[in-house]
Coordinates of N, CA and C in Angstrom, one line a residue:
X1 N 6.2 37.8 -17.0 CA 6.2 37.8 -15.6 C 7.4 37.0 -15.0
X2 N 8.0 37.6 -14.1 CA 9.4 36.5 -13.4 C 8.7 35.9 -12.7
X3 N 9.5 34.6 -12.4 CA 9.2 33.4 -11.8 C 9.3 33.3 -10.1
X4 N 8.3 32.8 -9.6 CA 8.6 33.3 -7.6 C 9.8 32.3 -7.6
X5 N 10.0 32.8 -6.6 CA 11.5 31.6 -6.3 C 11.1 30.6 -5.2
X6 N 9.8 30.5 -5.0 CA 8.9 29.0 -4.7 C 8.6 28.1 -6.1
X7 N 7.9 29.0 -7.0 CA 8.2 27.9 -8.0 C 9.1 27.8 -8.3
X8 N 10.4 28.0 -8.5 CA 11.4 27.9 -8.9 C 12.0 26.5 -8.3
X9 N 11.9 26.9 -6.9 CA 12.5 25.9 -5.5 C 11.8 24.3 -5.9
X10 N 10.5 24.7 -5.8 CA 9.5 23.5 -6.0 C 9.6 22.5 -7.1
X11 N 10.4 23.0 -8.3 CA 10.8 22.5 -9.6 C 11.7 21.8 -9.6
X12 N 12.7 22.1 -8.3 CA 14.2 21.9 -8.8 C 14.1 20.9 -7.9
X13 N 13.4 19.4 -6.9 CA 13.5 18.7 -6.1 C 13.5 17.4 -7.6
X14 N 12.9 17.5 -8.5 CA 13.1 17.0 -9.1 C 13.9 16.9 -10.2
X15 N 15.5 17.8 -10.1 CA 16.6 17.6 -10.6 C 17.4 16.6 -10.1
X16 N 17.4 16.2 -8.7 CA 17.6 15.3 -8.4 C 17.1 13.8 -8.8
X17 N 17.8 12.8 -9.3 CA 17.6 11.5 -10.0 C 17.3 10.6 -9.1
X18 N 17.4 10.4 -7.8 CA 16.8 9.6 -6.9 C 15.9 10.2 -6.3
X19 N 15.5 11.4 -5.8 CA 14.4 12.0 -5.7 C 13.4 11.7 -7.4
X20 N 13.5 11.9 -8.1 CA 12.8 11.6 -9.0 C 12.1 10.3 -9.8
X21 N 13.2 9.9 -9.1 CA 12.7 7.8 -9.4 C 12.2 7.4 -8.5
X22 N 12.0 8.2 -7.2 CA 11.7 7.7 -5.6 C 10.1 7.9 -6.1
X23 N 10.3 9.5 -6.7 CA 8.5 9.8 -6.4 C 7.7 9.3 -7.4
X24 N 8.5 9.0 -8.5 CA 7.6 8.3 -9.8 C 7.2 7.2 -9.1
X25 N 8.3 6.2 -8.6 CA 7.9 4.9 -8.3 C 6.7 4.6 -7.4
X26 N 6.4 5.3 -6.4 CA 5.4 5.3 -5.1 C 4.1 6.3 -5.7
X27 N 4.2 7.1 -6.7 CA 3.1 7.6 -7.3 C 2.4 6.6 -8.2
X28 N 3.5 5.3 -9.3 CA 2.9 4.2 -9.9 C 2.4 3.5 -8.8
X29 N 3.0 2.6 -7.7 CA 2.9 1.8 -6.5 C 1.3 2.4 -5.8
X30 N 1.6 3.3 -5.6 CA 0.3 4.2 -4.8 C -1.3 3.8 -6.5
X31 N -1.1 4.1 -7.4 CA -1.9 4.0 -8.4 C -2.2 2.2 -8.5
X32 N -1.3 1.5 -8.7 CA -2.0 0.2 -9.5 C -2.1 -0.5 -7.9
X33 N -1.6 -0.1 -6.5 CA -2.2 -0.9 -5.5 C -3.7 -0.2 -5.9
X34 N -4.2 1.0 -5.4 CA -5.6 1.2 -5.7 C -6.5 0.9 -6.5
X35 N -5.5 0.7 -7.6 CA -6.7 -0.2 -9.0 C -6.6 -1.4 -8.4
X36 N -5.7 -2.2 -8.1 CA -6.5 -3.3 -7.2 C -7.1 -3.4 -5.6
X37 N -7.3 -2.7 -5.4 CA -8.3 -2.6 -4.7 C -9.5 -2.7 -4.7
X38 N -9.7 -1.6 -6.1 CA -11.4 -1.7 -6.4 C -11.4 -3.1 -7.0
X39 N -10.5 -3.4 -7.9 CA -11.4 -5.0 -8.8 C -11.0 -6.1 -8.0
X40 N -10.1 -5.9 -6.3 CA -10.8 -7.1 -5.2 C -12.0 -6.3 -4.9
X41 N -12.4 -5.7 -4.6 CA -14.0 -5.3 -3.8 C -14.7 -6.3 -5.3
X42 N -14.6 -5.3 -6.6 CA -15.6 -5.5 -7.3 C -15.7 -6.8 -7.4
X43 N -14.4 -7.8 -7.5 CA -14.1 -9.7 -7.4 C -15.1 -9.7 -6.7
X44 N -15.1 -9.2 -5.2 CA -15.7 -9.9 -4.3 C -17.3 -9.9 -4.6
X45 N -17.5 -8.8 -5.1 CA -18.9 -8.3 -5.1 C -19.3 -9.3 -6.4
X46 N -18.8 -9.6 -7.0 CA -19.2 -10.3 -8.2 C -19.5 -11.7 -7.6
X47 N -19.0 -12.2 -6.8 CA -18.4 -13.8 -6.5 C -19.7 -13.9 -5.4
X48 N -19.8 -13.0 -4.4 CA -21.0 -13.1 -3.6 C -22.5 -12.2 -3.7
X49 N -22.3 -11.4 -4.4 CA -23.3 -10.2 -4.1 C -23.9 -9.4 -3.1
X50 N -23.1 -10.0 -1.9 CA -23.7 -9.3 -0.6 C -22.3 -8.2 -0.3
X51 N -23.1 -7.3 0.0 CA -22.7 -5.5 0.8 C -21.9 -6.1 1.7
X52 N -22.1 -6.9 3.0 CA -21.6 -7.1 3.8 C -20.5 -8.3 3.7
X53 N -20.4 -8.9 2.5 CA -19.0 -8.9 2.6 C -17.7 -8.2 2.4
X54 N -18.5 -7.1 1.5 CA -17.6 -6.4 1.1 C -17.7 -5.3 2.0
X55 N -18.0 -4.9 2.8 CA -17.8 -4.2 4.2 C -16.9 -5.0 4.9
X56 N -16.7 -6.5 5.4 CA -16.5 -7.4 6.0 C -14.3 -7.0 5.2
X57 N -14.7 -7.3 3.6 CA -13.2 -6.9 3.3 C -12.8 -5.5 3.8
X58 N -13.6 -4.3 3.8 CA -13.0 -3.6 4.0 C -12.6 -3.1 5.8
X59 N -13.2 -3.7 6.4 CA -12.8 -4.2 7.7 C -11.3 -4.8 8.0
X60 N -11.2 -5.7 7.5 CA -9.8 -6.8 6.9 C -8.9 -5.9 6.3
X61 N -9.1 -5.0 5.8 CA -8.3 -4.0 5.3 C -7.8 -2.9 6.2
X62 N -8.4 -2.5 7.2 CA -8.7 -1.1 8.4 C -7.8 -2.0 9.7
X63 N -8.4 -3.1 10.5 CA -8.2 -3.6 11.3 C -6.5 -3.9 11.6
X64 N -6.2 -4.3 10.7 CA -4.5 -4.4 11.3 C -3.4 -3.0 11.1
X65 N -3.7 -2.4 10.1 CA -3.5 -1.2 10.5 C -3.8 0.0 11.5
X66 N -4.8 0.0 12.2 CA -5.8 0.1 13.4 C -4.8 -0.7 14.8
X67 N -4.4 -2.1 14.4 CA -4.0 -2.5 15.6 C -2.9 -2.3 15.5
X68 N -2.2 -2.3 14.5 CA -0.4 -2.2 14.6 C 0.2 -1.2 14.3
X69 N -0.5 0.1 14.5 CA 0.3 1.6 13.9 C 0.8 1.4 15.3
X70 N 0.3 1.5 16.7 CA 1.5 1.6 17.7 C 2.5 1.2 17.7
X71 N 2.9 -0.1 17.6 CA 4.2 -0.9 17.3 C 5.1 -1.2 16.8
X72 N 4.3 -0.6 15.3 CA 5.5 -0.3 14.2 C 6.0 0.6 14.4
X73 N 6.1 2.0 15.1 CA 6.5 3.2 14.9 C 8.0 2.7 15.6
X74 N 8.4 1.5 16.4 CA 9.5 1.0 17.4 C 10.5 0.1 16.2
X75 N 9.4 -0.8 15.8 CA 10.3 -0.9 13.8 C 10.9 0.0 13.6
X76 N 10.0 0.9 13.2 CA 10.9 2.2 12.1 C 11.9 2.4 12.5
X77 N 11.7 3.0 13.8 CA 12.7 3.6 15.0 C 14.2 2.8 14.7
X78 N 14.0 1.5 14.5 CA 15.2 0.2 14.8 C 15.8 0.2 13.5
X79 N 15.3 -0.2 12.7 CA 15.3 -0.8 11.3 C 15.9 0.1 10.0
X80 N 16.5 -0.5 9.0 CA 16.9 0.6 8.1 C 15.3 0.8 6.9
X81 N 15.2 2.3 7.1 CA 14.0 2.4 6.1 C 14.0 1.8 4.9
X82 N 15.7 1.9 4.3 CA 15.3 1.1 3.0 C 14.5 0.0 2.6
X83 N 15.5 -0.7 3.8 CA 14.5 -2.2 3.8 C 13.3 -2.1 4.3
X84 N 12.3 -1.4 5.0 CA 10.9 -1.3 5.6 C 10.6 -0.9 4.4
X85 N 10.8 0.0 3.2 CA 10.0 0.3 2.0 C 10.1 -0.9 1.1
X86 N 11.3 -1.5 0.9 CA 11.5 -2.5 0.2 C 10.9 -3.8 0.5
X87 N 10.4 -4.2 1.7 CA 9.9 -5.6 2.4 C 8.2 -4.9 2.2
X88 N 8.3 -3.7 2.5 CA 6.4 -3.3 2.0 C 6.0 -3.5 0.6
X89 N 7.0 -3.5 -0.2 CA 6.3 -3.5 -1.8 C 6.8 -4.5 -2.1
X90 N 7.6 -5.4 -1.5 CA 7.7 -7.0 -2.0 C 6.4 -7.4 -1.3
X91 N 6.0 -6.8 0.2 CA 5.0 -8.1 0.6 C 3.9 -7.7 -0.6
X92 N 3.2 -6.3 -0.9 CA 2.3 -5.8 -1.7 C 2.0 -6.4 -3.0
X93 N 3.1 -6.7 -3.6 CA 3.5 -7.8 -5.0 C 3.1 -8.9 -4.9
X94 N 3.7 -9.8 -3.6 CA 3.5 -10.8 -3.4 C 2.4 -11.3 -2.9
X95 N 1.3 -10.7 -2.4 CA -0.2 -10.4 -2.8 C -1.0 -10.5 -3.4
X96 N -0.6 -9.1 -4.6 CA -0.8 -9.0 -5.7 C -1.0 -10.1 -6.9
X97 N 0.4 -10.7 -6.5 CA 0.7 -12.5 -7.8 C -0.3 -13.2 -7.2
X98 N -0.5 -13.3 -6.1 CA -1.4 -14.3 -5.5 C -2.8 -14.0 -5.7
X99 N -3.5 -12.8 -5.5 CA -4.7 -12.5 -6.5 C -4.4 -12.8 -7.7
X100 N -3.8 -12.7 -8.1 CA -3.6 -12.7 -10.0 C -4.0 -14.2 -10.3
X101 N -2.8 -15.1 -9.7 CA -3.0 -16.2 -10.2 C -4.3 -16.9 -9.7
X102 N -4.6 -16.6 -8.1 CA -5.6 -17.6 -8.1 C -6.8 -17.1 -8.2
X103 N -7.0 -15.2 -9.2 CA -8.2 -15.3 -9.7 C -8.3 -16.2 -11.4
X104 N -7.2 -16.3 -11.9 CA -6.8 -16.5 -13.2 C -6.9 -18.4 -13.2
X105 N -7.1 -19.0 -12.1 CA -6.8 -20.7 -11.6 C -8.0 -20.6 -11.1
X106 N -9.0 -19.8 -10.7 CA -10.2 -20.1 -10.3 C -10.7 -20.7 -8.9
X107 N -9.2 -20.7 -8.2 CA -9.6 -21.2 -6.4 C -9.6 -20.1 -5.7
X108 N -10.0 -18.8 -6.3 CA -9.7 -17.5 -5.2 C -11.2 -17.1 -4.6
X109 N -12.1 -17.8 -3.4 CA -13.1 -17.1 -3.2 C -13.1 -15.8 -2.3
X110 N -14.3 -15.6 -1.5 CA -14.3 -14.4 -0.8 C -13.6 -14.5 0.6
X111 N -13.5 -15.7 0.9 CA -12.4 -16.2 2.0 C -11.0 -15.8 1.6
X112 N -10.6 -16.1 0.9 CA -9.0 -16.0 0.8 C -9.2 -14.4 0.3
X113 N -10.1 -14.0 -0.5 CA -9.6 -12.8 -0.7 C -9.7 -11.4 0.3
X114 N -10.0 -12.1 1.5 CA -10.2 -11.0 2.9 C -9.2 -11.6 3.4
X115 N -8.6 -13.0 3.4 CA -7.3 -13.5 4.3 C -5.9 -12.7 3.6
X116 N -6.1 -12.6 1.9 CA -5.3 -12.4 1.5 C -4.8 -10.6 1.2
X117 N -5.5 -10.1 1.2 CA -5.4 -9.0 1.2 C -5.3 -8.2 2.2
X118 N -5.5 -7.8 3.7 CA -4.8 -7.6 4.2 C -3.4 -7.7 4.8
X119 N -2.6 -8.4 4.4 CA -1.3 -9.1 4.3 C -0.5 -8.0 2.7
X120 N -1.0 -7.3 2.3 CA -0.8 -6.7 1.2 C -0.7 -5.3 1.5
X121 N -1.5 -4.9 2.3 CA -1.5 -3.3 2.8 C -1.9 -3.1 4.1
X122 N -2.2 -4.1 4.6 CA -2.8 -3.5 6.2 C -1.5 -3.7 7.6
X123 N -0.6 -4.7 7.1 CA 0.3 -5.2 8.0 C 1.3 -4.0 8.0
X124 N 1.7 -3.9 6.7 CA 2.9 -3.1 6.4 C 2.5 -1.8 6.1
X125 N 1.5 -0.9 6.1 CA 1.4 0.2 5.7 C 1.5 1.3 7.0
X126 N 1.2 0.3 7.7 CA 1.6 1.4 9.6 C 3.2 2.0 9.2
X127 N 3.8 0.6 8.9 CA 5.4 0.4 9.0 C 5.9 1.4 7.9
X128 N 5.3 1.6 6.7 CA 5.4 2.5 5.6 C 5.5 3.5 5.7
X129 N 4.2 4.1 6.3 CA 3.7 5.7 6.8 C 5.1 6.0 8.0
X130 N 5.7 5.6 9.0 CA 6.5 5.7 9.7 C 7.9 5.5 9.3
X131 N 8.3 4.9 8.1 CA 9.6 4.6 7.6 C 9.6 6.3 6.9
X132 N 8.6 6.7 6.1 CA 8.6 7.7 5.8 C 8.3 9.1 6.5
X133 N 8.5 8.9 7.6 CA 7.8 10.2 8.5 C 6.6 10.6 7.9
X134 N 5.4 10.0 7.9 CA 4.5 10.5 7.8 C 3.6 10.1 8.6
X135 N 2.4 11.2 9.5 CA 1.6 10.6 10.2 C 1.1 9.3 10.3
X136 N 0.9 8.3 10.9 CA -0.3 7.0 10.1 C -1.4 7.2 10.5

């Protein structure tokens, strides 16, 4: 059977070497933020046992994205995307280490981990979705 020249087209975005490192990278980035996601919920849920904290995180999660998709869209507008993608996955990391260590040090309760975690995806993900043209 010949090949449509959609799949064909559809194949060839990834002959390109920065198109191809672009999508791997944000397909990993997109995968291990979500795995941490669940084992902050599941942290949290282990550390208190109440539903309603972990409703409460995921509130802390929703809410600054909620308040700052208007504003950022005037970022985007200004700013070079590189650096909006690049200052999103440094703050996201820098998060990240900070769950790490201070679940691994033992001072990380259900407080810091709703102060801390939004600062990881909620601030900068308006600014993400809009560096990349994509709806937020």
């Amino acid at each position: 059977m010949p090949v449509s020249s959609t799949a064909a087209s559809s194949t060839s975005v990834f002959q390109h070497r920065a198109f191809a490192l672009y999508w791997f990278s944000r397909i990993a980035s997109i995968l291990a933020f979500n795995m941490m996601l669940v084992a902050v919920g599941w942290q949290l849920y282990e550390l208190t046992g109440s539903a309603f904290d972990l409703g409460l995180l995921g509130l802390a999660q929703f809410a600054p994205v909620l308040l700052l998709t208007v504003f950022v869209g005037h970022v985007a507008d200004r700013c070079d995307h590189r650096f909006i993608l690049m200052a999103c996955q440094m703050t996201e990391a820098a998060a990240a280490a900070t769950l790490a260590a201070g679940s691994a040090m033992g001072w990380l309760d259900s407080t810091a981990l709703q102060l801390l975690l939004p600062h990881g995806q909620g601030i900068w993900r308006p600014m993400l979705a809009e560096a990349q043209g994509l709806p937020s």
